[in-house]
Coordinates of C-alpha atoms in Angstrom, one line a residue:
Chain A
M828 CA -27.1 -7.2 -36.2
T829 CA -29.1 -10.1 -34.9
R830 CA -25.8 -12.0 -34.4
R831 CA -24.6 -9.2 -32.3
L832 CA -27.6 -9.2 -29.9
P833 CA -26.4 -12.0 -27.6
V834 CA -23.0 -10.3 -27.4
V835 CA -24.5 -7.0 -26.4
L836 CA -26.9 -8.7 -23.9
A837 CA -23.9 -10.5 -22.3
L838 CA -22.1 -7.2 -22.1
V839 CA -25.0 -5.4 -20.6
A840 CA -25.1 -8.1 -17.9
V841 CA -21.4 -7.8 -17.3
G842 CA -21.7 -4.0 -17.3
L843 CA -24.4 -4.1 -14.6
L844 CA -22.2 -6.4 -12.6
F845 CA -19.3 -3.9 -12.8
A846 CA -21.4 -0.8 -12.2
Y847 CA -23.3 -2.2 -9.3
P848 CA -20.6 -1.7 -6.6
F849 CA -20.3 2.0 -7.7
W850 CA -24.1 2.3 -7.3
W851 CA -23.9 0.6 -3.9
L852 CA -21.1 2.9 -2.7
V853 CA -22.9 6.1 -3.6
S854 CA -26.2 4.9 -2.4
A855 CA -24.8 3.7 1.0
S856 CA -23.0 7.1 1.4
L857 CA -26.5 8.7 1.4
K858 CA -28.2 6.3 3.6
D859 CA -29.2 6.4 7.3
R860 CA -26.9 4.3 9.5
S861 CA -29.5 1.7 10.1
Q862 CA -30.0 1.1 6.4
V863 CA -26.5 0.7 5.1
F864 CA -26.7 -3.0 5.0
D865 CA -30.3 -3.4 3.7
N866 CA -29.1 -3.7 0.0
S867 CA -32.0 -1.5 -1.2
L868 CA -31.0 0.3 -4.4
L869 CA -32.1 3.7 -3.1
P870 CA -32.0 5.2 0.4
S871 CA -35.5 5.6 1.8
V872 CA -34.3 8.8 3.6
F873 CA -31.7 10.8 1.8
R874 CA -28.9 11.8 4.2
P875 CA -26.5 14.1 2.3
E876 CA -25.6 15.3 5.8
N877 CA -23.3 12.3 6.0
Y878 CA -20.9 14.2 3.9
A879 CA -21.0 17.3 6.2
E880 CA -20.6 15.0 9.2
V881 CA -17.4 13.3 7.9
W882 CA -16.2 16.7 6.7
R883 CA -16.6 18.0 10.3
A884 CA -15.1 14.8 11.9
V885 CA -11.8 14.7 9.9
P886 CA -9.8 17.3 8.0
L887 CA -11.1 16.1 4.6
L888 CA -10.5 19.4 2.9
A889 CA -6.8 19.4 3.9
W890 CA -6.5 15.8 2.6
V891 CA -8.0 16.7 -0.8
G892 CA -5.6 19.7 -0.9
N893 CA -2.6 17.4 0.0
S894 CA -3.6 14.8 -2.6
V895 CA -3.9 17.5 -5.3
A896 CA -0.6 19.1 -4.4
V897 CA 1.3 15.8 -4.1
G898 CA -0.4 14.4 -7.2
F899 CA 0.5 17.4 -9.4
A900 CA 4.0 17.6 -8.1
A901 CA 4.5 13.9 -8.7
A902 CA 3.0 14.0 -12.2
A903 CA 4.9 17.2 -13.2
A904 CA 8.2 15.9 -12.0
A905 CA 7.7 12.5 -13.7
T906 CA 6.6 14.1 -17.0
V907 CA 9.4 16.6 -17.3
S908 CA 12.3 14.4 -16.1
S909 CA 11.2 11.3 -18.1
A910 CA 10.8 13.5 -21.3
V911 CA 14.4 14.8 -20.8
V912 CA 15.9 11.4 -20.3
A913 CA 13.8 9.8 -23.1
F914 CA 15.0 12.5 -25.5
G915 CA 18.6 11.7 -24.6
F916 CA 18.1 8.0 -25.4
A917 CA 16.1 8.7 -28.6
R918 CA 18.0 11.5 -30.2
F919 CA 21.7 11.1 -29.4
R920 CA 24.3 8.4 -30.0
F921 CA 26.9 8.0 -27.2
R922 CA 29.0 5.3 -25.9
G923 CA 27.2 3.2 -23.3
R924 CA 23.8 4.2 -24.5
N925 CA 22.5 0.7 -25.1
V926 CA 23.8 -0.7 -21.9
L927 CA 22.2 2.2 -20.0
F928 CA 18.9 1.7 -21.8
G929 CA 19.0 -2.0 -21.0
L930 CA 19.4 -1.0 -17.3
V931 CA 16.3 1.3 -17.7
L932 CA 14.3 -1.7 -18.9
A933 CA 15.7 -4.0 -16.2
T934 CA 14.5 -1.6 -13.4
M935 CA 11.0 -1.9 -14.8
M936 CA 11.0 -5.5 -13.6
L937 CA 12.5 -4.7 -10.2
P938 CA 9.9 -5.4 -7.4
A939 CA 9.2 -2.0 -5.7
A940 CA 9.1 -3.7 -2.3
V941 CA 12.8 -4.4 -2.4
T942 CA 13.8 -0.8 -2.2
M943 CA 11.1 0.2 0.2
V944 CA 13.2 0.0 3.4
P945 CA 16.5 1.4 2.1
V946 CA 14.9 4.4 0.3
Y947 CA 13.0 5.2 3.5
L948 CA 16.3 5.1 5.4
E949 CA 17.8 7.6 2.8
W950 CA 15.0 10.1 3.4
H951 CA 15.4 9.5 7.2
A952 CA 19.1 10.3 6.9
V953 CA 18.4 13.6 5.2
G954 CA 15.7 14.5 7.7
L955 CA 12.7 14.4 5.3
A956 CA 11.2 11.0 6.4
T957 CA 8.1 12.6 7.9
T958 CA 7.3 15.1 5.1
Q959 CA 5.5 14.8 1.8
V960 CA 8.7 15.3 -0.1
P961 CA 9.4 11.5 -0.5
L962 CA 6.0 11.1 -2.1
W963 CA 7.0 13.0 -5.3
A964 CA 10.7 14.0 -5.3
G965 CA 11.9 10.6 -6.5
N966 CA 10.0 11.3 -9.7
L967 CA 12.5 14.1 -10.5
F968 CA 14.9 11.4 -11.9
G969 CA 12.7 10.0 -14.6
S970 CA 11.0 6.6 -14.2
A971 CA 11.7 3.6 -16.3
F972 CA 8.3 2.9 -17.9
Y973 CA 7.7 6.6 -18.8
V974 CA 11.2 6.9 -20.3
F975 CA 10.5 3.8 -22.4
L976 CA 7.1 5.2 -23.5
L977 CA 8.3 8.7 -24.4
R978 CA 11.4 7.3 -26.1
Q979 CA 9.0 5.5 -28.5
F980 CA 7.2 8.8 -29.1
F981 CA 10.5 10.7 -29.9
L982 CA 11.7 7.9 -32.1
G983 CA 8.5 8.2 -34.1
L984 CA 9.3 11.9 -35.0
P985 CA 10.9 12.4 -38.4
A986 CA 14.6 13.1 -38.2
E987 CA 14.4 15.8 -40.8
V988 CA 12.8 18.4 -38.5
F989 CA 15.6 18.0 -36.1
D990 CA 18.2 18.3 -38.9
A991 CA 16.5 21.4 -40.2
A992 CA 16.5 23.0 -36.7
R993 CA 20.1 22.2 -36.3
V994 CA 21.0 23.9 -39.6
D995 CA 19.2 26.9 -38.3
G996 CA 21.5 26.9 -35.3
A997 CA 19.2 25.3 -32.6
G998 CA 21.2 23.5 -30.0
P999 CA 20.1 20.2 -28.3
W1000 CA 18.1 21.9 -25.6
R1001 CA 16.2 24.2 -28.1
Q1002 CA 15.5 21.1 -30.3
F1003 CA 14.0 19.4 -27.2
R1004 CA 12.0 22.4 -26.0
S1005 CA 10.8 23.9 -29.3
I1006 CA 10.3 20.8 -31.5
A1007 CA 10.2 17.5 -29.6
L1008 CA 8.1 18.5 -26.6
P1009 CA 5.2 20.1 -28.6
L1010 CA 5.1 17.2 -31.0
A1011 CA 5.1 14.6 -28.1
R1012 CA 2.2 16.2 -26.3
P1013 CA -0.1 13.2 -26.4
G1014 CA 2.7 11.1 -24.8
L1015 CA 3.3 13.7 -22.2
I1016 CA -0.4 13.8 -21.3
V1017 CA -0.3 10.0 -21.0
V1018 CA 2.6 10.2 -18.5
F1019 CA 1.0 13.0 -16.6
V1020 CA -2.4 11.4 -16.1
F1021 CA -0.9 8.0 -15.3
E1022 CA 1.3 9.4 -12.6
L1023 CA -1.4 11.6 -11.3
K1024 CA -3.6 8.6 -10.8
A1025 CA -0.7 6.6 -9.3
A1026 CA 0.0 9.3 -6.7
W1027 CA -3.6 9.9 -6.0
T1028 CA -4.4 6.3 -5.2
D1029 CA -1.1 5.3 -3.4
L1030 CA -1.4 4.1 0.2
I1031 CA 1.8 2.4 1.1
R1032 CA 4.1 5.4 0.8
P1033 CA 1.8 7.8 2.7
L1034 CA 1.6 5.0 5.4
I1035 CA 5.4 4.9 5.6
Y1036 CA 6.1 8.6 5.5
L1037 CA 3.2 10.6 6.8
R1038 CA 2.7 10.9 10.6
E1039 CA 0.7 14.1 11.1
P1040 CA -3.0 13.7 10.1
E1041 CA -2.8 17.3 8.6
L1042 CA -0.3 16.0 6.0
Y1043 CA -2.3 12.9 5.0
T1044 CA -3.3 12.3 1.4
L1045 CA -6.8 11.1 0.7
P1046 CA -6.1 7.3 0.7
R1047 CA -4.1 7.6 4.0
G1048 CA -6.9 9.7 5.4
L1049 CA -9.6 7.3 4.2
K1050 CA -7.7 4.5 5.9
A1051 CA -7.9 6.6 9.1
V1052 CA -11.6 7.1 8.6
L1053 CA -12.1 3.4 8.2
D1054 CA -10.1 2.6 11.3
R1055 CA -12.1 5.1 13.3
F1056 CA -15.6 4.6 11.9
G1057 CA -15.5 1.1 10.6
Q1058 CA -15.3 -1.0 13.7
G1059 CA -17.5 -2.5 16.4
G1060 CA -21.1 -2.0 17.1
E1061 CA -20.8 1.8 16.9
A1062 CA -19.6 1.6 13.3
Q1063 CA -20.6 4.5 11.1
W1064 CA -20.2 2.9 7.7
E1065 CA -22.2 5.7 5.9
L1066 CA -19.4 8.1 6.8
V1067 CA -16.7 5.7 5.5
M1068 CA -18.7 5.4 2.3
A1069 CA -19.1 9.2 2.0
A1070 CA -15.3 9.6 2.4
S1071 CA -14.7 6.8 -0.2
V1072 CA -16.9 8.7 -2.7
V1073 CA -14.9 11.8 -2.1
A1074 CA -11.7 9.9 -2.8
T1075 CA -13.1 8.2 -5.9
V1076 CA -15.0 10.9 -7.8
P1077 CA -11.9 12.9 -8.9
M1078 CA -10.4 9.8 -10.4
I1079 CA -13.6 9.0 -12.3
L1080 CA -13.7 12.6 -13.6
L1081 CA -10.1 12.5 -14.6
F1082 CA -10.8 9.3 -16.5
L1083 CA -13.8 10.7 -18.3
V1084 CA -11.8 13.7 -19.4
A1085 CA -8.6 11.9 -20.4
Q1086 CA -10.1 8.5 -21.3
R1087 CA -8.3 8.0 -24.6
Y1088 CA -4.9 8.8 -23.0
F1089 CA -5.5 6.2 -20.3
V1090 CA -6.4 3.6 -22.8
R1091 CA -3.5 4.5 -25.0
G1092 CA -1.1 4.4 -22.0
T1093 CA -2.4 1.1 -20.8
V1094 CA -2.0 -0.4 -24.3
T1095 CA 1.5 1.0 -25.0
Q1096 CA 2.5 0.1 -21.5
R1097 CA 2.4 -3.6 -22.1
V1098 CA 2.0 -4.3 -25.8
E1099 CA 5.0 -2.4 -27.2
E1100 CA 7.2 -4.6 -25.0
Chain B
M808 CA 26.9 18.2 -34.5
T809 CA 30.3 16.5 -34.0
S810 CA 30.0 13.1 -32.4
A811 CA 31.8 14.3 -29.3
R812 CA 29.3 17.1 -28.9
E813 CA 26.4 14.7 -29.6
A814 CA 27.7 12.3 -27.0
R815 CA 28.0 15.1 -24.4
A816 CA 24.5 16.3 -25.1
G817 CA 23.2 12.7 -24.8
W818 CA 24.9 12.2 -21.5
L819 CA 23.5 15.5 -20.2
F820 CA 20.0 14.5 -21.1
V821 CA 20.1 11.0 -19.5
L822 CA 22.0 12.3 -16.4
P823 CA 18.9 12.7 -14.3
W824 CA 18.1 9.0 -14.7
V825 CA 21.7 8.0 -14.0
F826 CA 21.5 9.9 -10.7
G827 CA 18.1 8.4 -9.9
F828 CA 19.4 4.9 -10.6
L829 CA 22.3 5.4 -8.2
L830 CA 20.2 7.1 -5.5
L831 CA 17.0 5.1 -5.7
T832 CA 17.8 1.7 -7.2
A833 CA 21.5 0.5 -7.2
G834 CA 22.5 2.3 -4.0
P835 CA 19.4 1.2 -2.0
M836 CA 19.8 -2.4 -3.2
L837 CA 23.4 -2.6 -2.0
Y838 CA 22.5 -0.8 1.2
S839 CA 19.6 -3.3 1.7
L840 CA 21.9 -6.2 1.1
Y841 CA 24.3 -5.0 3.7
L842 CA 21.5 -4.3 6.2
S843 CA 20.1 -7.8 5.7
F844 CA 23.2 -9.0 7.6
T845 CA 22.7 -6.6 10.5
H846 CA 20.5 -5.7 13.4
Y847 CA 19.3 -2.2 12.9
D848 CA 16.5 -0.4 14.8
L849 CA 17.2 3.3 13.7
L850 CA 18.1 4.2 17.3
K851 CA 21.5 2.5 17.6
P852 CA 24.0 2.0 14.7
A853 CA 23.5 -1.1 12.6
R854 CA 25.3 -4.1 14.2
F855 CA 26.6 -6.9 12.0
T856 CA 25.0 -10.2 12.7
G857 CA 26.0 -12.4 9.8
L858 CA 23.4 -14.8 8.6
T859 CA 21.2 -14.5 11.7
N860 CA 18.3 -12.8 9.9
Y861 CA 18.2 -15.4 7.2
R862 CA 18.3 -18.2 9.7
E863 CA 15.5 -16.6 11.6
I864 CA 13.3 -16.4 8.4
L865 CA 13.7 -20.1 8.0
T866 CA 12.1 -20.8 11.4
D867 CA 9.7 -17.8 11.4
D868 CA 6.1 -19.1 11.2
R869 CA 4.6 -15.8 10.2
A870 CA 7.1 -15.4 7.4
A871 CA 6.1 -18.9 6.1
T872 CA 2.4 -18.0 6.5
A873 CA 2.9 -14.7 4.6
L874 CA 4.8 -16.4 1.8
W875 CA 2.2 -19.2 1.5
N876 CA -0.7 -16.7 1.5
T877 CA 1.0 -14.7 -1.2
V878 CA 1.7 -17.6 -3.4
F879 CA -1.8 -19.0 -2.9
F880 CA -3.4 -15.6 -3.8
T881 CA -1.2 -15.3 -6.9
L882 CA -1.9 -18.8 -8.1
L883 CA -5.7 -18.0 -7.9
H884 CA -5.7 -14.4 -8.9
V885 CA -3.4 -14.3 -12.0
P886 CA -4.9 -17.1 -14.0
L887 CA -8.5 -16.0 -13.2
Q888 CA -7.6 -12.4 -14.2
I889 CA -6.2 -13.6 -17.5
V890 CA -9.0 -15.9 -18.4
L891 CA -11.7 -13.4 -17.5
A892 CA -9.9 -10.6 -19.3
L893 CA -9.7 -12.7 -22.4
G894 CA -13.4 -13.6 -22.2
L895 CA -14.4 -9.9 -21.8
A896 CA -12.0 -8.8 -24.6
S897 CA -13.5 -11.4 -27.0
L898 CA -17.0 -10.1 -26.1
L899 CA -15.9 -6.5 -26.6
R900 CA -14.3 -7.4 -30.0
R901 CA -17.6 -8.6 -31.3
A902 CA -19.7 -5.8 -29.8
G903 CA -19.4 -3.5 -32.8
R904 CA -20.1 0.2 -32.2
S905 CA -21.1 -0.2 -28.5
A906 CA -17.6 -1.5 -27.7
G907 CA -16.4 1.9 -26.7
F908 CA -19.1 2.4 -24.1
F909 CA -18.6 -1.0 -22.5
R910 CA -14.9 -0.5 -22.5
T911 CA -15.4 2.6 -20.4
V912 CA -17.7 0.7 -18.0
L913 CA -15.1 -2.1 -17.6
F914 CA -12.2 0.3 -17.2
L915 CA -13.8 2.6 -14.5
P916 CA -13.3 0.3 -11.6
T917 CA -9.6 0.4 -12.2
M918 CA -9.7 4.1 -11.4
T919 CA -11.1 3.5 -7.9
P920 CA -8.5 4.1 -5.2
P921 CA -7.7 0.7 -3.7
V922 CA -8.4 1.9 -0.2
A923 CA -11.9 3.0 -1.3
L924 CA -12.3 -0.3 -3.1
A925 CA -11.3 -2.2 0.0
A926 CA -13.7 -0.3 2.3
L927 CA -16.5 -0.9 -0.1
F928 CA -15.9 -4.6 -0.5
L929 CA -15.5 -5.1 3.3
L930 CA -19.3 -4.4 3.2
L931 CA -20.2 -6.1 0.0
L932 CA -18.4 -9.3 1.2
N933 CA -19.9 -9.1 4.6
G934 CA -21.1 -12.6 5.5
Q935 CA -24.3 -11.7 7.4
N936 CA -25.9 -9.1 5.1
G937 CA -23.4 -8.2 2.4
A938 CA -24.7 -7.8 -1.2
I939 CA -22.6 -10.6 -2.6
N940 CA -24.1 -13.2 -0.4
A941 CA -27.5 -11.7 -1.0
V942 CA -27.1 -12.3 -4.7
L943 CA -25.8 -15.9 -4.0
G944 CA -29.0 -16.3 -1.9
W945 CA -31.2 -15.6 -4.9
F946 CA -29.7 -18.7 -6.5
G947 CA -30.2 -20.7 -3.4
F948 CA -26.6 -20.7 -2.2
T949 CA -25.6 -19.8 1.3
G950 CA -22.5 -17.6 0.9
P951 CA -19.5 -18.0 3.2
Q952 CA -18.2 -15.6 5.8
W953 CA -15.9 -13.9 3.4
T954 CA -14.4 -11.5 5.8
T955 CA -14.1 -13.5 9.0
D956 CA -13.7 -17.2 8.0
P957 CA -9.9 -17.7 7.5
A958 CA -10.6 -20.3 4.8
W959 CA -12.6 -17.8 2.8
I960 CA -10.7 -14.5 3.3
K961 CA -8.2 -15.1 0.4
P962 CA -10.9 -16.3 -2.1
G963 CA -12.9 -13.1 -1.1
L964 CA -9.8 -11.0 -1.8
V965 CA -9.4 -12.7 -5.2
L966 CA -13.1 -12.2 -6.0
M967 CA -12.7 -8.5 -5.2
S968 CA -9.6 -8.2 -7.3
L969 CA -11.6 -9.4 -10.4
W970 CA -13.5 -6.1 -10.3
T971 CA -10.4 -4.4 -11.7
V972 CA -9.9 -6.8 -14.6
G973 CA -10.7 -4.0 -17.0
S974 CA -7.2 -2.7 -17.7
T975 CA -6.0 -6.2 -18.7
A976 CA -9.2 -6.7 -20.9
V977 CA -8.4 -3.4 -22.7
L978 CA -4.9 -4.7 -23.4
Y979 CA -6.2 -7.9 -24.9
L980 CA -8.8 -6.1 -26.9
A981 CA -6.0 -4.0 -28.5
A982 CA -4.1 -7.2 -29.2
L983 CA -7.1 -9.0 -30.7
T984 CA -7.8 -6.2 -33.2
R985 CA -4.3 -6.6 -34.6
V986 CA -4.7 -10.3 -35.5
P987 CA -5.1 -10.2 -39.3
G988 CA -8.7 -10.9 -40.3
E989 CA -7.7 -12.9 -43.4
R990 CA -6.6 -15.8 -41.2
Y991 CA -10.1 -16.2 -39.8
E992 CA -11.5 -16.1 -43.3
A993 CA -9.1 -18.7 -44.5
A994 CA -9.9 -20.9 -41.5
R995 CA -13.7 -20.5 -42.1
L996 CA -13.2 -21.6 -45.7
D997 CA -11.5 -24.7 -44.4
G998 CA -14.5 -25.3 -42.1
A999 CA -12.7 -24.7 -38.8
S1000 CA -15.0 -24.4 -35.8
P1001 CA -15.0 -21.2 -33.7
W1002 CA -13.2 -23.1 -31.0
R1003 CA -10.5 -24.3 -33.4
Q1004 CA -10.1 -20.8 -34.7
F1005 CA -9.7 -19.5 -31.1
W1006 CA -7.2 -22.2 -30.3
H1007 CA -5.1 -22.0 -33.5
I1008 CA -5.4 -18.3 -34.6
T1009 CA -6.5 -16.1 -31.7
L1010 CA -4.4 -17.5 -28.9
P1011 CA -1.1 -17.7 -30.9
G1012 CA -1.9 -14.2 -32.3
I1013 CA -2.0 -12.6 -28.9
S1014 CA 0.3 -14.9 -27.0
G1015 CA 2.9 -12.1 -26.7
T1016 CA 0.4 -9.9 -24.8
I1017 CA -0.8 -12.7 -22.6
Y1018 CA 2.8 -13.6 -21.7
F1019 CA 3.6 -10.0 -20.9
T1020 CA 0.5 -9.6 -18.6
L1021 CA 1.4 -13.0 -17.0
I1022 CA 4.8 -11.7 -16.0
V1023 CA 3.7 -8.2 -14.9
N1024 CA 0.6 -9.4 -13.0
T1025 CA 2.6 -12.1 -11.2
I1026 CA 5.2 -9.6 -10.1
A1027 CA 2.5 -7.2 -8.9
S1028 CA 0.5 -10.0 -7.3
L1029 CA 3.4 -11.2 -5.3
Q1030 CA 3.7 -7.7 -3.8
V1031 CA -0.1 -7.3 -3.1
F1032 CA -0.5 -5.0 -0.1
T1033 CA -3.1 -2.2 -0.1
E1034 CA -6.5 -4.0 -0.2
A1035 CA -5.7 -6.6 2.3
Y1036 CA -3.9 -4.1 4.6
T1037 CA -6.8 -1.7 4.4
M1038 CA -9.3 -4.4 5.3
F1039 CA -7.6 -6.5 7.9
F1040 CA -4.6 -4.5 9.4
G1041 CA -3.6 -1.1 10.7
A1042 CA -5.5 0.3 13.7
R1043 CA -8.0 -2.5 13.4
P1044 CA -6.5 -5.3 15.4
S1045 CA -7.1 -8.5 13.5
T1046 CA -9.4 -10.8 15.4
P1047 CA -8.4 -14.3 16.4
A1048 CA -11.0 -15.6 14.0
E1049 CA -9.2 -14.0 11.0
G1050 CA -5.8 -14.9 12.3
D1051 CA -3.1 -14.2 9.7
A1052 CA -5.3 -15.4 6.8
A1053 CA -4.7 -12.1 5.0
L1054 CA -1.1 -11.6 6.1
F1055 CA 0.6 -11.1 2.7
Y1056 CA 4.4 -11.0 2.3
V1057 CA 4.7 -7.2 1.8
I1058 CA 2.3 -6.6 4.7
Y1059 CA 4.6 -8.6 7.0
L1060 CA 7.7 -6.8 5.6
F1061 CA 6.0 -3.5 6.2
Q1062 CA 5.1 -4.5 9.8
E1063 CA 8.6 -5.7 10.6
A1064 CA 10.2 -2.6 9.1
F1065 CA 7.9 0.2 10.2
G1066 CA 6.0 -1.3 13.1
S1067 CA 8.8 -3.2 14.9
L1068 CA 11.6 -1.1 13.4
R1069 CA 13.5 -4.3 12.5
M1070 CA 15.2 -2.8 9.5
G1071 CA 17.8 -5.5 9.1
Y1072 CA 15.3 -8.3 9.3
A1073 CA 12.9 -6.5 6.9
S1074 CA 15.8 -6.1 4.5
A1075 CA 16.5 -9.9 4.6
L1076 CA 12.8 -10.5 4.0
A1077 CA 13.0 -8.2 1.0
W1078 CA 15.9 -10.1 -0.5
V1079 CA 14.1 -13.4 -0.1
L1080 CA 11.1 -11.8 -1.9
F1081 CA 13.5 -10.6 -4.6
V1082 CA 14.9 -14.0 -5.1
V1083 CA 11.5 -15.6 -5.2
I1084 CA 10.2 -13.1 -7.8
A1085 CA 13.3 -13.4 -9.9
A1086 CA 13.1 -17.2 -9.9
I1087 CA 9.4 -17.2 -10.8
T1088 CA 10.0 -14.7 -13.6
A1089 CA 12.9 -16.6 -14.9
L1090 CA 10.8 -19.8 -15.0
Q1091 CA 8.1 -18.0 -16.9
V1092 CA 10.5 -16.6 -19.4
R1093 CA 11.9 -20.0 -20.0
L1094 CA 8.5 -21.6 -20.4
S1095 CA 7.4 -18.9 -22.8
R1096 CA 10.1 -19.9 -25.4
D1097 CA 7.9 -22.8 -26.4
Y1098 CA 4.5 -21.1 -26.3
V1099 CA 4.9 -17.4 -27.3
H1100 CA 4.9 -16.4 -31.0
Y1101 CA 6.4 -13.1 -31.9
E1102 CA 5.6 -12.9 -35.6
D1103 CA 5.1 -9.2 -36.0
R1104 CA 8.4 -8.5 -34.4
S1105 CA 10.4 -9.3 -37.5

């Protein structure tokens, strides 16, 4: 135990270093404008009104709603479609399967920035370039990393249960729905929470696609708050910080609820490779 | 199930991905390659201009600045991230039962939306009265003007990026726990110092994971966008003091495509980025042959 003490002390120091910016954020969001920069740990006058003020100044509630809607649509689409595709790769033999799966792995390495412009032009061509649809609809086709991850889950299931189901007359779809999906639940949750987080924190696609402030997701809205309240002598940083807290807290809660899935996903993400 | 039925079922299940690949990857890449030889502003049909876009990139000062900024950031950010994550993972490994708690603390920053992170660090990095310079002041250092001095903007962004080192540290922790303990015992019996143990057992044991994070983090770092864009671009006009010190490649690509509506030029920029990333990845793959051990892959 005594040999552990220096390690724990070092970790406490690092932990404080990592926790301090959070503390600063929440504390600044409750401060008076004149105090934001004074680096005191606690506000001398508590101003929860900052939250009401930013709430009145911008459509924060609509942004939260948009982020929830887009996030859940993106996560549900990615989970269902990736599970279907992964089951196809894991369970059935067909000509071209290995080449196709090689392509799946190759797209994992493709820089996203390369398809940014042409994919926008596709949405533009079908008249959906200024809607929220491009923020989630691409997920309906399964995404490489999740296909890879769920395929590992399905490969880990014993073949006998599928054989038994087949003898009982269950077709491929029934085997998928009634056996594979329930057993792969931990993997499905990993995909869901990962994609929920990715959609909730994304800025670049909302910047490209969303024009109307009413359609903004939280990060896009937060950028607008920063552009409006974060400049010049009239800057109102306490409002920017309050909006930042609103954007951050749901992700912290999500993590605390689904912590082990995040860690598992992060680890499978890279190590299994 | 006959093999014909099995094959049909297999194809039906993977069909969504095949469609997605054609619609969102292969199709767009061909389209983008074509566009890179054209002038296209969305208003008039694309006009074929041959190699004009690529020739323009060669003489475009902002493209050169953007590429240099990006490579500079990557060279600083990726190694620091790996070394720091390795250090934190080694600490966590020896933390015993409290490891779970500290893992959570280290992981939480990675959940912060990058826009919120950027807004927050714009204040923490503030040169006059930001918290980071205040801490440096305790130790007698006068901190630089992180957000306005062009020489310090990129180091400031790197410093900020280290706050999200937690997810890499968690990966390394998982890899460390899989290195067989007997090796350390054998080494201790032979009287190997902790440093020698680290160098000859730990590093080879997790080299596969380090290698993978090197590649993934490099690809991600060469496409860095959100934090720098949030802090220095958008409705905020960048001041002459900042110049283009935070102009990263994807930011420039984004501005050309969606600000100036130069879709052809932006496509050519994208292809240059693709080639740069592919070349760097290929180089890393090649170097890895000599240094990466895949013993548990047998």
